[in-house]
Amino acid sequence: MNHTPRGLRFSALTRFLRIGAAGLILARFCVPAFAEVSVVTDAQGKYLKTVVVTDHRGARQVIWGRVRPGADSSKMLNVEGDRLGDSRPVVLEQPGTRQPWVVWSASDGHDREIAFAAWSGGHWQGPQLLERADNPYDDLSPRLAFDSTGSPVVVWWRNEPIPRVYMSRFVNGEWTPSFSLSAPDIPSRHPSIRMSDSRAVVSFHTPSGLT
């Protein structure tokens, strides 16, 4: 498999995220169809908030790109995402630091992989791919939580011949190898995650219903 499109895309867009005192803003514009994922800072460069604006262009949702007049392009995330077919992002604020992290399903030129980013030190760290090793299946519907130490935890499902749910944790500056949470012989999709003390509680859909 040729990995060049994947490498070019994610090496050229390497930066991370952060939600500040004003929190996360979600908005919808009716006409025309625009979208934007960006941060807002004060005059001194202090982080204030994350802006997520989405709309629809016909049947297709648009998410990424510049909307606000004069918005600083250096504060915008993944501006080519709509052209490449990237999914809607999940944005969550890290407890304590209030640093926002973002995860989504992104095209690597061959299939879909889980991407992430975070705002840190006045710029984006990311987009980067969560997994270093490629796989030939679509990774879809990521969900994000933070464990008791404030470390990000991500779950998603992979559209394998028998779909399975996977998890990875961000430990010591890198993601752990992903591991499956679902049985190999039971189709499993669309996970959700919440933390209960130090435990991750993950639910997902199977032919028998919600686990």
CSV table of C-alpha atoms in Angstrom, one decimal, residues 73-184:
chain,number,residue,atom,x,y,z
A,73,SER,CA,-5.8,31.2,9.9
A,74,SER,CA,-3.1,30.2,12.4
A,75,LYS,CA,-5.8,29.6,15.0
A,76,MET,CA,-7.9,27.4,12.7
A,77,LEU,CA,-7.9,23.6,12.7
A,78,ASN,CA,-7.9,21.3,9.7
A,79,VAL,CA,-9.2,23.8,7.1
A,80,GLU,CA,-9.1,21.2,4.4
A,81,GLY,CA,-11.2,18.8,6.3
A,82,ASP,CA,-14.4,19.3,4.4
A,83,ARG,CA,-12.7,18.8,1.0
A,84,LEU,CA,-11.2,15.6,2.3
A,85,GLY,CA,-14.4,14.3,3.9
A,86,ASP,CA,-13.4,14.4,7.5
A,87,SER,CA,-16.1,13.8,10.2
A,88,ARG,CA,-17.5,16.2,12.7
A,89,PRO,CA,-15.0,16.6,15.6
A,90,VAL,CA,-15.5,15.7,19.3
A,91,VAL,CA,-14.2,18.6,21.5
A,92,LEU,CA,-13.7,18.1,25.2
A,93,GLU,CA,-12.0,20.2,27.9
A,94,GLN,CA,-9.4,18.5,30.0
A,95,PRO,CA,-10.3,18.7,33.7
A,96,GLY,CA,-8.1,21.2,35.7
A,97,THR,CA,-6.1,22.6,32.9
A,98,ARG,CA,-9.2,23.3,30.7
A,99,GLN,CA,-7.1,22.4,27.7
A,100,PRO,CA,-9.5,21.3,24.9
A,101,TRP,CA,-8.6,18.2,22.9
A,102,VAL,CA,-10.2,17.3,19.6
A,103,VAL,CA,-10.7,13.9,17.9
A,104,TRP,CA,-12.3,13.0,14.6
A,105,SER,CA,-12.3,10.4,11.8
A,106,ALA,CA,-10.0,11.7,9.0
A,107,SER,CA,-9.2,10.5,5.5
A,108,ASP,CA,-5.5,9.4,5.0
A,109,GLY,CA,-5.9,9.1,1.3
A,110,HIS,CA,-6.9,5.4,1.4
A,111,ASP,CA,-9.4,4.9,4.3
A,112,ARG,CA,-10.4,6.7,7.5
A,113,GLU,CA,-8.2,7.0,10.6
A,114,ILE,CA,-8.6,8.6,14.0
A,115,ALA,CA,-7.0,12.0,14.1
A,116,PHE,CA,-6.5,14.3,17.1
A,117,ALA,CA,-5.3,17.8,18.0
A,118,ALA,CA,-4.9,20.0,21.0
A,119,TRP,CA,-4.2,23.7,21.5
A,120,SER,CA,-1.0,24.3,23.5
A,121,GLY,CA,1.6,27.1,23.8
A,122,GLY,CA,-0.4,29.5,21.5
A,123,HIS,CA,-0.7,27.1,18.5
A,124,TRP,CA,-2.2,23.8,17.4
A,125,GLN,CA,-0.4,20.6,18.1
A,126,GLY,CA,-1.9,18.5,15.3
A,127,PRO,CA,-3.7,17.2,13.4
A,128,GLN,CA,-1.9,14.0,14.0
A,129,LEU,CA,-3.0,10.4,13.6
A,130,LEU,CA,-3.7,8.5,16.8
A,131,GLU,CA,-2.2,5.2,15.5
A,132,ARG,CA,1.2,5.0,14.0
A,133,ALA,CA,0.5,1.8,12.1
A,134,ASP,CA,-2.0,2.0,9.2
A,135,ASN,CA,-4.8,-0.5,8.7
A,136,PRO,CA,-7.0,-1.1,5.6
A,137,TYR,CA,-10.4,-0.4,7.3
A,138,ASP,CA,-12.3,2.7,8.2
A,139,ASP,CA,-11.9,3.9,11.9
A,140,LEU,CA,-15.1,5.7,12.8
A,141,SER,CA,-17.1,7.6,15.4
A,142,PRO,CA,-14.4,8.4,18.0
A,143,ARG,CA,-15.4,9.4,21.5
A,144,LEU,CA,-13.2,11.1,24.1
A,145,ALA,CA,-12.9,11.2,27.9
A,146,PHE,CA,-10.3,11.9,30.5
A,147,ASP,CA,-9.2,9.5,33.2
A,148,SER,CA,-8.6,10.3,36.9
A,149,THR,CA,-5.1,11.7,36.0
A,150,GLY,CA,-6.4,13.9,33.3
A,151,SER,CA,-5.1,11.7,30.5
A,152,PRO,CA,-7.2,11.5,27.3
A,153,VAL,CA,-8.9,8.2,26.5
A,154,VAL,CA,-10.4,7.6,23.0
A,155,VAL,CA,-12.7,4.8,21.8
A,156,TRP,CA,-14.0,4.2,18.3
A,157,TRP,CA,-15.2,1.4,16.0
A,158,ARG,CA,-13.4,-0.1,13.1
A,159,ASN,CA,-15.3,-1.3,10.0
A,160,GLU,CA,-13.6,-4.6,9.7
A,161,PRO,CA,-15.4,-7.7,8.2
A,162,ILE,CA,-16.8,-8.1,11.7
A,163,PRO,CA,-16.8,-4.5,13.1
A,164,ARG,CA,-15.0,-4.1,16.5
A,165,VAL,CA,-14.6,-1.4,19.1
A,166,TYR,CA,-11.1,-0.2,20.1
A,167,MET,CA,-9.6,2.0,22.8
A,168,SER,CA,-6.3,3.9,23.3
A,169,ARG,CA,-5.0,6.1,26.1
A,170,PHE,CA,-2.6,9.0,25.9
A,171,VAL,CA,0.3,8.2,28.3
A,172,ASN,CA,3.7,9.9,28.7
A,173,GLY,CA,3.2,12.0,25.5
A,174,GLU,CA,2.0,9.2,23.2
A,175,TRP,CA,-1.0,6.9,22.5
A,176,THR,CA,-0.9,3.4,23.7
A,177,PRO,CA,-1.3,0.6,21.1
A,178,SER,CA,-5.0,0.3,20.4
A,179,PHE,CA,-6.8,-2.8,21.8
A,180,SER,CA,-10.2,-4.3,21.1
A,181,LEU,CA,-13.0,-4.0,23.7
A,182,SER,CA,-15.5,-6.1,21.8
A,183,ALA,CA,-15.7,-9.8,21.1
A,184,PRO,CA,-14.1,-10.8,17.7
